[in-house]
Short mmCIF file of C-alpha atoms in Angstrom, two decimals:
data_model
loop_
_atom_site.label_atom_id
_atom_site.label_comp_id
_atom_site.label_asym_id
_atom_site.label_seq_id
_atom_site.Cartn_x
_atom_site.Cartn_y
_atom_site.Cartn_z
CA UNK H 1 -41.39 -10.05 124.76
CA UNK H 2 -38.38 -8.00 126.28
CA UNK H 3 -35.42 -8.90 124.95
CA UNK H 4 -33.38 -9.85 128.07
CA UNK H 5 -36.40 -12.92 128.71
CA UNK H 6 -35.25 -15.50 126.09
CA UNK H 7 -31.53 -14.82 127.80
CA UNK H 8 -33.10 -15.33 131.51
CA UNK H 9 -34.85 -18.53 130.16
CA UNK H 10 -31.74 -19.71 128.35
CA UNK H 11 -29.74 -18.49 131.62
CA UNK H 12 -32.00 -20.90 133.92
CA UNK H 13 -32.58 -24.05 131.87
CA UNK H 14 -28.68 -24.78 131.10
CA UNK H 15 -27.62 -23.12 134.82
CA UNK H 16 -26.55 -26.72 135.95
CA UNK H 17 -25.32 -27.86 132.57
CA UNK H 18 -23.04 -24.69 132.68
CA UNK H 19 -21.22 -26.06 135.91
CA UNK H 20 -20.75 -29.53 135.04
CA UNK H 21 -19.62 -28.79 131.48
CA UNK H 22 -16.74 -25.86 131.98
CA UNK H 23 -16.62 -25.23 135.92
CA UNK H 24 -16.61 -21.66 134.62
CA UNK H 25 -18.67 -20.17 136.85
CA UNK H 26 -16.68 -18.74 138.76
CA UNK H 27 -13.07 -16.57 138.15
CA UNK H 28 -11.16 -18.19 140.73
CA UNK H 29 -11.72 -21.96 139.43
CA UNK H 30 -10.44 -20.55 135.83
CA UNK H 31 -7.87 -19.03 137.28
CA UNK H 32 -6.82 -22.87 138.15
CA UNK H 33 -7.21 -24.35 134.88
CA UNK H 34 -3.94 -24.85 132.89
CA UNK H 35 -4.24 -24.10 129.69
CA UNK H 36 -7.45 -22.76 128.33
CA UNK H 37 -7.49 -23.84 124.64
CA UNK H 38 -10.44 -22.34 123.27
CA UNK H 39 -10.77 -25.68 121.16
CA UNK H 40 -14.30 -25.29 119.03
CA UNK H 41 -14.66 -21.89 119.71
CA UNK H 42 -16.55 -19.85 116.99
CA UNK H 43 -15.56 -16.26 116.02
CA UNK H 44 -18.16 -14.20 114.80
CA UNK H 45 -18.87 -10.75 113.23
CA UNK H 46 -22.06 -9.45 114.21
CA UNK H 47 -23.82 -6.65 112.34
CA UNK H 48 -26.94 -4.77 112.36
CA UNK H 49 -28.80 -1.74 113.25
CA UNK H 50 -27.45 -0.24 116.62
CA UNK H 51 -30.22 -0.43 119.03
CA UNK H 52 -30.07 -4.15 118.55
CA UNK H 53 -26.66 -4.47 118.62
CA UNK H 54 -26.48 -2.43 121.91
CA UNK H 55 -29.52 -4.97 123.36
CA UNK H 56 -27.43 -8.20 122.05
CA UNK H 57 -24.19 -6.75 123.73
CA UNK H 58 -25.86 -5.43 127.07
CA UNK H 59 -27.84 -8.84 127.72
CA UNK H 60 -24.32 -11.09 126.56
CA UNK H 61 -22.93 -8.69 128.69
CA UNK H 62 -24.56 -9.95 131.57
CA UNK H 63 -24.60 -13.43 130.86
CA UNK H 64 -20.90 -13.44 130.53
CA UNK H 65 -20.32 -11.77 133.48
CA UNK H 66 -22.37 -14.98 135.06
CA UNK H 67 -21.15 -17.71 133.36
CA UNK H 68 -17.67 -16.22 132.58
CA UNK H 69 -16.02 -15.94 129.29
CA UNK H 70 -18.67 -17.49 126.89
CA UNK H 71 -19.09 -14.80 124.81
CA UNK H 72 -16.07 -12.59 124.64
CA UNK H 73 -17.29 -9.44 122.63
CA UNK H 74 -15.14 -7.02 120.65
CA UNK H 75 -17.06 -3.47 119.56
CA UNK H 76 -15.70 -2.18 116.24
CA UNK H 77 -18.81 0.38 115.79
CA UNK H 78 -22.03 1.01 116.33
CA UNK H 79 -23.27 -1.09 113.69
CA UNK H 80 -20.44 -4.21 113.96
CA UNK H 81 -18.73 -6.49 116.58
CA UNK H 82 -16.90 -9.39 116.75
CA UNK H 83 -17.64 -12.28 119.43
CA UNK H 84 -16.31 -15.79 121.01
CA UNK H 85 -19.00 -18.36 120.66
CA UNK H 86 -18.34 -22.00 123.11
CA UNK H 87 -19.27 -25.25 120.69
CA UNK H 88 -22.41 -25.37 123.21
CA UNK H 89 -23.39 -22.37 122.81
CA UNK H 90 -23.65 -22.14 119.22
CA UNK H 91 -27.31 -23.00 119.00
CA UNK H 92 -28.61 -20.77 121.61
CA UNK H 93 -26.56 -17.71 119.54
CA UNK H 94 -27.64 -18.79 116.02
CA UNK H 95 -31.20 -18.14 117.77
CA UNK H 96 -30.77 -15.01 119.57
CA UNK H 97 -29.27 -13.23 116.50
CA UNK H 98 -32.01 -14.42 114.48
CA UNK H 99 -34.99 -12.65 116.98
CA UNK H 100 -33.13 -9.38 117.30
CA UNK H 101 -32.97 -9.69 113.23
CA UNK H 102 -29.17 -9.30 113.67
CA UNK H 103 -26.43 -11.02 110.83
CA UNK H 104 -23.60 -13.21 112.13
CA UNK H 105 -20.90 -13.96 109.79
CA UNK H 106 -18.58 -16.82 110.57
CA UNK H 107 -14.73 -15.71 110.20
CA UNK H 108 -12.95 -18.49 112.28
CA UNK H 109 -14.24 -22.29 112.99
CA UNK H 110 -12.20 -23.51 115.30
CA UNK H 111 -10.05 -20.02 117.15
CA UNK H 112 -7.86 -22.42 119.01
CA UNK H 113 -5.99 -23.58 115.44
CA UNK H 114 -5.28 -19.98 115.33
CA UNK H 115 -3.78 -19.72 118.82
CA UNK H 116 -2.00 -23.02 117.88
CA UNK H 117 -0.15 -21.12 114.68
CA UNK H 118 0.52 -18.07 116.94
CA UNK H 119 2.91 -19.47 118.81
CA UNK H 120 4.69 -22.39 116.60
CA UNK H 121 7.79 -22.76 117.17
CA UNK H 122 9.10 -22.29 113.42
CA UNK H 123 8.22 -19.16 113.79
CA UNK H 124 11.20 -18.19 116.02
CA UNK H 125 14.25 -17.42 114.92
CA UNK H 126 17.83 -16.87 116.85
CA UNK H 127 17.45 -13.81 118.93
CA UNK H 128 14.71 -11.27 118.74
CA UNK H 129 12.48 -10.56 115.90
CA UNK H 130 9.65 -9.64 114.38
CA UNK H 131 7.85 -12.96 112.52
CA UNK H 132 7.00 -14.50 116.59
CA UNK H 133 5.50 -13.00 119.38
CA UNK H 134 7.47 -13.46 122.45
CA UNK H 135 6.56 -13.71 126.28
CA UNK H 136 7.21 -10.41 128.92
CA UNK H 137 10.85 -11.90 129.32
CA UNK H 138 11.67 -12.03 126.00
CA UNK H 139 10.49 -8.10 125.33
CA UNK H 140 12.55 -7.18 128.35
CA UNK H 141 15.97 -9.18 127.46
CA UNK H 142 14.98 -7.07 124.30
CA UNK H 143 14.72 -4.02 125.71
CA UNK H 144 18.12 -4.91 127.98
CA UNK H 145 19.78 -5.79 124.70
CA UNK H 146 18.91 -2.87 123.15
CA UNK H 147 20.03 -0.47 126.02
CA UNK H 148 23.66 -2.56 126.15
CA UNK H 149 23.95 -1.88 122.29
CA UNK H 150 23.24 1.76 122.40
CA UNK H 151 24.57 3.20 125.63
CA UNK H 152 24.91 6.93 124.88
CA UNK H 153 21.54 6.63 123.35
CA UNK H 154 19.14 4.79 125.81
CA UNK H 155 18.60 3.50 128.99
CA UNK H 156 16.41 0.72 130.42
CA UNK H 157 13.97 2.45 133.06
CA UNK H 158 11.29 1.30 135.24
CA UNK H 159 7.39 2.87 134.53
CA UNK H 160 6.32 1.06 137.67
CA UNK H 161 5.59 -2.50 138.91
CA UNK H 162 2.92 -5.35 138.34
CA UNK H 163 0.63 -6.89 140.93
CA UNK H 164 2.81 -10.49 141.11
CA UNK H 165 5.91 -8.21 141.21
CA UNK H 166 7.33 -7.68 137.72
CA UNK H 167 8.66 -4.05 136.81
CA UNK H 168 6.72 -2.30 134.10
CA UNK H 169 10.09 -1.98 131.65
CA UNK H 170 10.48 0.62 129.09
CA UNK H 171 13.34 2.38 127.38
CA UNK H 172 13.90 5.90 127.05
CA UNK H 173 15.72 6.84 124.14
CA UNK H 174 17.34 10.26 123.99
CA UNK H 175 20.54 11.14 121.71
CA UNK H 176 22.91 13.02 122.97
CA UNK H 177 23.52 15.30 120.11
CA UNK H 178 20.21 16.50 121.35
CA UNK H 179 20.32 16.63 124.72
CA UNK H 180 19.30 20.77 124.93
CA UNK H 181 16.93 21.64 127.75
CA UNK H 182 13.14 21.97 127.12
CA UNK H 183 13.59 18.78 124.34
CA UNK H 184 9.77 17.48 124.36
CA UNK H 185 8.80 14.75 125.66
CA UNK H 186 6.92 11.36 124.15
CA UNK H 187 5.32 8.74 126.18
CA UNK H 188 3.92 5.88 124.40
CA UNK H 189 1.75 3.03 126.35
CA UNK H 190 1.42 -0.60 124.91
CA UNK H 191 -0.30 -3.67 125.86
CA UNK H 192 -2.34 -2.14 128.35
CA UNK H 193 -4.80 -4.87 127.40
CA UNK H 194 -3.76 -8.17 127.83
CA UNK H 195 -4.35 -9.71 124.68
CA UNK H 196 -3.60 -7.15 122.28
CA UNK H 197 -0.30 -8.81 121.24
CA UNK H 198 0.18 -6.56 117.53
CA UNK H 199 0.58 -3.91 120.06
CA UNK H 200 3.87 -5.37 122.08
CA UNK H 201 5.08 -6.55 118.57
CA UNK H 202 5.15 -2.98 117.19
CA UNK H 203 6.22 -0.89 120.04
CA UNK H 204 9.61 -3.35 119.74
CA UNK H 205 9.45 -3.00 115.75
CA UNK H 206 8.97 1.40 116.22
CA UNK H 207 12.22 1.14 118.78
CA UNK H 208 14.56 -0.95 116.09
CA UNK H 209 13.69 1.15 113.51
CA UNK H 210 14.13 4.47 115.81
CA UNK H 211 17.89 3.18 116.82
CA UNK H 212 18.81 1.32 113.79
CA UNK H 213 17.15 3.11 110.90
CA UNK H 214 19.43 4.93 108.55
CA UNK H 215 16.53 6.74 106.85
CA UNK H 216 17.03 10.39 107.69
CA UNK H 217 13.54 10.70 108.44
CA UNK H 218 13.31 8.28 110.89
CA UNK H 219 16.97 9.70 112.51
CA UNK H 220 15.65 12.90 112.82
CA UNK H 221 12.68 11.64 114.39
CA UNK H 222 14.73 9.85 117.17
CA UNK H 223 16.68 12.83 117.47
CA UNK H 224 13.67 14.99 117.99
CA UNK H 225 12.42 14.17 121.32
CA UNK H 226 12.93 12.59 124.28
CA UNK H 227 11.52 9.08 123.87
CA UNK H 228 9.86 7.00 127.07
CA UNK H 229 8.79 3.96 125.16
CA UNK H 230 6.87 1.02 127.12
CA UNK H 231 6.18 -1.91 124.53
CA UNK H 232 4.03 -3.95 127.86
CA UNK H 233 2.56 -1.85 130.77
CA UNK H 234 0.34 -4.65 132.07
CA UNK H 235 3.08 -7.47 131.97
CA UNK H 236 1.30 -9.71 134.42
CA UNK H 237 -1.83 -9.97 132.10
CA UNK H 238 0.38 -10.07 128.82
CA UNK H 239 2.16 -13.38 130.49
CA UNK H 240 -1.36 -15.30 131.61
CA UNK H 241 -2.70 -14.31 128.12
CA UNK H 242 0.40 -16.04 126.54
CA UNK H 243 0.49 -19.37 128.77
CA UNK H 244 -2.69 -19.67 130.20
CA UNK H 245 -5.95 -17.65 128.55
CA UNK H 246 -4.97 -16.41 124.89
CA UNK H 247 -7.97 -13.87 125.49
CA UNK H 248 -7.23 -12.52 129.04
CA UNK H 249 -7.46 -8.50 129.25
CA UNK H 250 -6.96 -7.38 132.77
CA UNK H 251 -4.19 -7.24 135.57
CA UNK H 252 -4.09 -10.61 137.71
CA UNK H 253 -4.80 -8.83 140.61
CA UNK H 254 -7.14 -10.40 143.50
CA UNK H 255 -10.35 -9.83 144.88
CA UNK H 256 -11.91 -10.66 148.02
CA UNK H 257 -14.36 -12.92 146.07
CA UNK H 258 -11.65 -14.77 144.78
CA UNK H 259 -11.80 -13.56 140.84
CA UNK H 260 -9.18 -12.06 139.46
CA UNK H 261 -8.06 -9.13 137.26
CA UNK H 262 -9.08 -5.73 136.31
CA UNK H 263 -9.51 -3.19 133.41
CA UNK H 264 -6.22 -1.44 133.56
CA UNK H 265 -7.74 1.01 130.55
CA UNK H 266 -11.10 1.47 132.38
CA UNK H 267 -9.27 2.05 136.52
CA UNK H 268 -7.44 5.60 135.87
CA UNK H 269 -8.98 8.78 137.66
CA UNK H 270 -10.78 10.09 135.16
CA UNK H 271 -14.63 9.65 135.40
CA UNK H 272 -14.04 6.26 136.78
CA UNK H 273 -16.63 4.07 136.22
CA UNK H 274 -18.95 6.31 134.50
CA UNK H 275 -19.19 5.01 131.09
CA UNK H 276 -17.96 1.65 129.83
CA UNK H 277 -17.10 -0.43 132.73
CA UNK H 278 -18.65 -1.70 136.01
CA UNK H 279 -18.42 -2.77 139.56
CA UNK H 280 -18.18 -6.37 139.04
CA UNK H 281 -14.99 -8.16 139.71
CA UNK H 282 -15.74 -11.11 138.06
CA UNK H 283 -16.64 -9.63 134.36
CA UNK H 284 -14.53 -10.79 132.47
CA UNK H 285 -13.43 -7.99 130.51
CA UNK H 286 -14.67 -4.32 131.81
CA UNK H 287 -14.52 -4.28 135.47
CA UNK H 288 -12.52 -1.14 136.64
CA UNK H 289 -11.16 -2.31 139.47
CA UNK H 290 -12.41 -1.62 143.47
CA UNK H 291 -11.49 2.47 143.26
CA UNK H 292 -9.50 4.84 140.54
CA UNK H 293 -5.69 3.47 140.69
CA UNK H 294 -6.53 0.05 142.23
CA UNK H 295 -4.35 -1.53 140.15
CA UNK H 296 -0.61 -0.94 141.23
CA UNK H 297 0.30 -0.83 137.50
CA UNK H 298 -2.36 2.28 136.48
CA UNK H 299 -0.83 3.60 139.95
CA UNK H 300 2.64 3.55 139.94
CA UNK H 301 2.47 3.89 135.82
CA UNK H 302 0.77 6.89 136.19
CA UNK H 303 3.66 8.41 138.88
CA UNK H 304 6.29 7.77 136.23
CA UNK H 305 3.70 9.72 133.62
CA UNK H 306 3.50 12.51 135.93
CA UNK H 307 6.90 12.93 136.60
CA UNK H 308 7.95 13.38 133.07
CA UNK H 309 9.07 16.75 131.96
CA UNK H 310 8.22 18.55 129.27
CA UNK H 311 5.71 15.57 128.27
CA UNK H 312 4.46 16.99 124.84
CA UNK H 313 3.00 13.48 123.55
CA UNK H 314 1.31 10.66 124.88
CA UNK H 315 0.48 7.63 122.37
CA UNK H 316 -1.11 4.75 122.93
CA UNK H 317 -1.92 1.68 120.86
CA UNK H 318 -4.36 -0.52 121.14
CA UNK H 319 -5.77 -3.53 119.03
CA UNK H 320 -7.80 -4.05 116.54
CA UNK H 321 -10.79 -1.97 115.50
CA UNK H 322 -8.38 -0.35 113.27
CA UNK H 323 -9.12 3.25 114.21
CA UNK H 324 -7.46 6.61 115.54
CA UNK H 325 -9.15 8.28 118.74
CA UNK H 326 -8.78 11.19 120.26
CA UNK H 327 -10.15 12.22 123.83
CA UNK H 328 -12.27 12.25 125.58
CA UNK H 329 -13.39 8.66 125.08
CA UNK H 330 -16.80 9.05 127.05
CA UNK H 331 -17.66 12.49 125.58
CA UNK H 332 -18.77 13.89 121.93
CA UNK H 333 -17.74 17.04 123.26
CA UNK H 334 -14.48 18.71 121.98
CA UNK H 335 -11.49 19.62 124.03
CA UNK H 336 -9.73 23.34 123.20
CA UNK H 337 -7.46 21.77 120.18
CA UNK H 338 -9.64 19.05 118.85
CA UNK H 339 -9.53 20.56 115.39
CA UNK H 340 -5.71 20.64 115.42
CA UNK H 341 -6.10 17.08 116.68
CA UNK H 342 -7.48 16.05 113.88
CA UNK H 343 -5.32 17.71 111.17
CA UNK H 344 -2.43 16.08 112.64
CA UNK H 345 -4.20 12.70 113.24
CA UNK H 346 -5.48 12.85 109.47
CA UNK H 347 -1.93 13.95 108.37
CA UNK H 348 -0.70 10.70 110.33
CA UNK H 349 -3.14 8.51 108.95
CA UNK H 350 -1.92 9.00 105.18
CA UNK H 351 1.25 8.19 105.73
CA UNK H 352 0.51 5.07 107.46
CA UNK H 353 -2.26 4.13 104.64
CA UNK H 354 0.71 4.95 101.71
CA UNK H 355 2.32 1.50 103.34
CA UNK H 356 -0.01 -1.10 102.84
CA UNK H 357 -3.14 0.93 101.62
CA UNK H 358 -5.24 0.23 104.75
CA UNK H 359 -7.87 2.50 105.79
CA UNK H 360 -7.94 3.60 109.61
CA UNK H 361 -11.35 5.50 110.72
CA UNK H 362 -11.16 8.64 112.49
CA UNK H 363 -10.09 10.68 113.71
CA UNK H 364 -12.45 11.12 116.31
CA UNK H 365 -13.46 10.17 120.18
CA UNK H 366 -14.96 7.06 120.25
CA UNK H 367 -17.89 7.87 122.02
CA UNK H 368 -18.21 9.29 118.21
CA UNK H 369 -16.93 5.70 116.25
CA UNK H 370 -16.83 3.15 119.07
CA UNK H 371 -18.70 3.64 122.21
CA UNK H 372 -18.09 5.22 125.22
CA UNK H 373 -15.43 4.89 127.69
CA UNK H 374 -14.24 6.04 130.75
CA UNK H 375 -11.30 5.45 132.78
CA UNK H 376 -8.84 5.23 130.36
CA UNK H 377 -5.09 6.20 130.41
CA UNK H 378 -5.34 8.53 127.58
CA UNK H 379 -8.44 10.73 128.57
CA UNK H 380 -6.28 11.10 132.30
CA UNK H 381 -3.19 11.90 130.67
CA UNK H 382 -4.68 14.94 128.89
CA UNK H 383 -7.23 15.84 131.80
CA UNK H 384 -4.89 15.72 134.59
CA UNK H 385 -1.17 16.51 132.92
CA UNK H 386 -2.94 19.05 129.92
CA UNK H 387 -0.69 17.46 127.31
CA UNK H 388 -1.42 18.42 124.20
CA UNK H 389 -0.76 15.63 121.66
CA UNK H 390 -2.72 12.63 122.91
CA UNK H 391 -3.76 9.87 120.89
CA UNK H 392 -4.90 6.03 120.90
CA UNK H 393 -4.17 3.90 117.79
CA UNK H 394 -6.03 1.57 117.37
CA UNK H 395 -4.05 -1.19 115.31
CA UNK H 396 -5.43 -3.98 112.35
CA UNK H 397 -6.53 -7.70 113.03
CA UNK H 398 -9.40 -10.28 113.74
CA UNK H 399 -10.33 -10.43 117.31
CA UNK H 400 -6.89 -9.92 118.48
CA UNK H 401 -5.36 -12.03 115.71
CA UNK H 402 -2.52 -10.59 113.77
CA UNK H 403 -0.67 -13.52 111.83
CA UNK H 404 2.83 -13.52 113.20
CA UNK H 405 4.86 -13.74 110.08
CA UNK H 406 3.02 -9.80 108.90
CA UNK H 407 4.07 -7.87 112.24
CA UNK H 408 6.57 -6.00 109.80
CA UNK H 409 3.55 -4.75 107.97
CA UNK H 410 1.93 -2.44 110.77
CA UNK H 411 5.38 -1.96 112.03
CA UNK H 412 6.10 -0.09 108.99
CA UNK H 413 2.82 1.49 109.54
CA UNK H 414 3.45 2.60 112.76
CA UNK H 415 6.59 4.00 111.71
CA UNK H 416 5.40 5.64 109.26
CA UNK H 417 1.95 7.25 110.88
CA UNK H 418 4.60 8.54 114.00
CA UNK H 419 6.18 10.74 110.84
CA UNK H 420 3.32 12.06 109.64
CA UNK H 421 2.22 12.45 113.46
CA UNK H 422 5.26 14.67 114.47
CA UNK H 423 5.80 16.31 111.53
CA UNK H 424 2.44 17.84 110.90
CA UNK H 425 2.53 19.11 115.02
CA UNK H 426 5.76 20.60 114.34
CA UNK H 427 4.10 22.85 111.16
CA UNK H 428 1.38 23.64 113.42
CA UNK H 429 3.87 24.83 116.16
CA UNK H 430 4.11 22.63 118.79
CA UNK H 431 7.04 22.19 118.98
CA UNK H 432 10.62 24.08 117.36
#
């Protein structure tokens, strides 16, 4: 039997009991709902051999794009992934594991009492810091605070602007005792995904300990280059994800059919749509939007990018397959300094694993670790500006989970992998 029949059967028996039991079937009624608790959900790792993973992610693929958000599936290779099982769904997964002679391992019971403990109010303490997550407003006052505090030092700018009209906030930090012409130039993108909220959390961590730090390290880091930091490029999504839908990805822009939301990391003009993504507004997760630059965050985010001089570096981070990538995403082919790449990623890597002992993978593309991609900020970045040093990290966690009161940990990572970044490109001369 082909795979994709017991999924068609399952698909047309439980059709009707799908509508009356979630009203999920389409984006725009979801987009209605309140809250979405995720109360009974199931998280489960997934492993086997990689054809059958690919045929158990292509044919959930399809029935989530259907039935909406069932299955919410997270790739972390090509042997393992990580997925969102609905209490009424459990059965019908237990049994198409078993005929595709895949292994599902139970991690959470119950995901909502994690989203629950996320966000508990004991967590919070006066001001900003780094045992809570906080909402878009919260990073901004941050990010306001921060430029008040250290005036000859930084300054709040603007990256762009948000579908439901929020500016894209960042600060650019940039010391005056090294204000010499030529300095190079660091972008770094966070929270282009929705949900990834380690990433938001560590961009602010990296920023206090770049202005408050009095590790000479770190200082001369700061001092180094000309920082454009942007803890929340898709602040629309980040918001819904944190009062509405703890697992939203996308933008909250509108299409005609009335679903909402695209890719942001699948809609940039680089082989748009090839690999990775799809035409269909209503998936939940991959759809990449009705043309390259759709979105008027990718857009007007990628203006700002352009527009930087002397842009030497461009890092992204991501969450949490717990990897370093290089481009191209969507190729196993190697650009002109790949090898350099790598000795710098590698060099980055063991400083960050001298922290807290954790092992990243790479580095590599991750058409070569993950699965391909295409569309993506970073692949643009290097295809359309050239820049040299481009790089995705992706951060630590279950399914997006990161437990509030360890942020410090893979802030200190983070800190400490930029080091190692910078300082092995400046021994391999790119940069005086």
């Amino acid at each position: 039997m082909h795979i994709a029949d017991p999924l068609r059967e399952a698909n047309a028996k439980m059709n009707c009991l799908f509508v009356l039991l979630f009203y999920f079937c389409t984006d725009a009624f979801a987009a209605s709902v309140d809250v979405k608790t995720y109360s009974g959900y199931r998280e489960y790792q997934v492993t086997g051999d990689k054809e059958s993973l690919d045929k158990f992610e292509e044919s959930v693929r399809r029935f989530e794009a259907r039935f909406q958000e069932q299955f919410l599936i997270k790739r972390y290779s090509a042997t393992s992934l990580q997925t969102l099982v609905s209490p009424e769904l459990v059965a019908f997964f237990d049994e198409y594991v078993q005929k595709l002679n895949l292994r599902a391992t139970l991690i959470f019971d119950d995901i909502s009492e994690i989203i629950q403990q996320e966000k508990a109010p004991s967590l919070r303490k006066k001001g900003f810091s780094w045992s809570a997550y906080y909402d878009i407003d919260d990073i901004y006052g941050y990010l306001q605070n921060m430029s008040a505090t250290y005036p000859q030092w930084t300054e709040l700018v603007v990256g762009g602007e948000s579908y439901e009209g929020r500016q894209i906030k960042g600060l650019r930090i940039n010391t005056p005792e090294s204000r010499t012409e030529g300095k190079p130039a660091i972008f770094i993108e966070s929270g282009i995904h929705a949900r990834e909220w380690i990433t938001p959390a560590t961009t602010t961590y990296f920023i206090n300990q770049l202005l408050t730090s009095d590790n000479p390290d770190i200082e001369a880091l700061r001092n180094q280059f000309d920082w454009h930091i942007f803890p929340s490029v898709n602040p629309d999504g980040y918001h819904f994800s944190f009062t509405k839908d703890r697992m939203w990805r996308k933008t909250r822009s509108k299409s005609s059919n009335g679903c909402y939301g695209a890719d942001p990391n699948r809609n940039w003009d680089y082989n748009w749509l090839k690999h990775g993504a799809n035409d269909n507004p209503c998936d939940y997760q991959v759809y990449g939007g009705s043309k390259p630059f759709s979105e008027i965050e990718t857009r007007t985010l990628s203006q700002y990018i352009s527009n930087v001089e002397n842009l030497l570096g461009y890092i992204a981070f991501h969450a949490d397959a717990q990897m370093l990538l290089l481009p191209y995403s969507d190729s196993k082919e190697h650009n002109d300094n790949y090898n350099d790449l790598v000795t710098i990623g590698k060099t980055s890597l063991d400083y960050g694993y001298k922290v807290n002992h954790a092992k990243y993978d790479g580095p590599a593309t991750a058409a070569e670790v993950l699965y391909k991609a295409s569309g993506g900020s970073m692949d643009w970045v290097r295809f359309a500006l050239g820049t040299q040093l481009v790089y995705t990290y992706e951060l630590r966690g279950y399914y997006f989970y990161w437990p509030p009161a360890l942020i410090y940990q893979q802030g200190d990572e983070v800190t400490q992998m930029m080091l190692g970044l910078f300082k092995e490109a400046g021994n391999l001369g790119y940069y005086k």
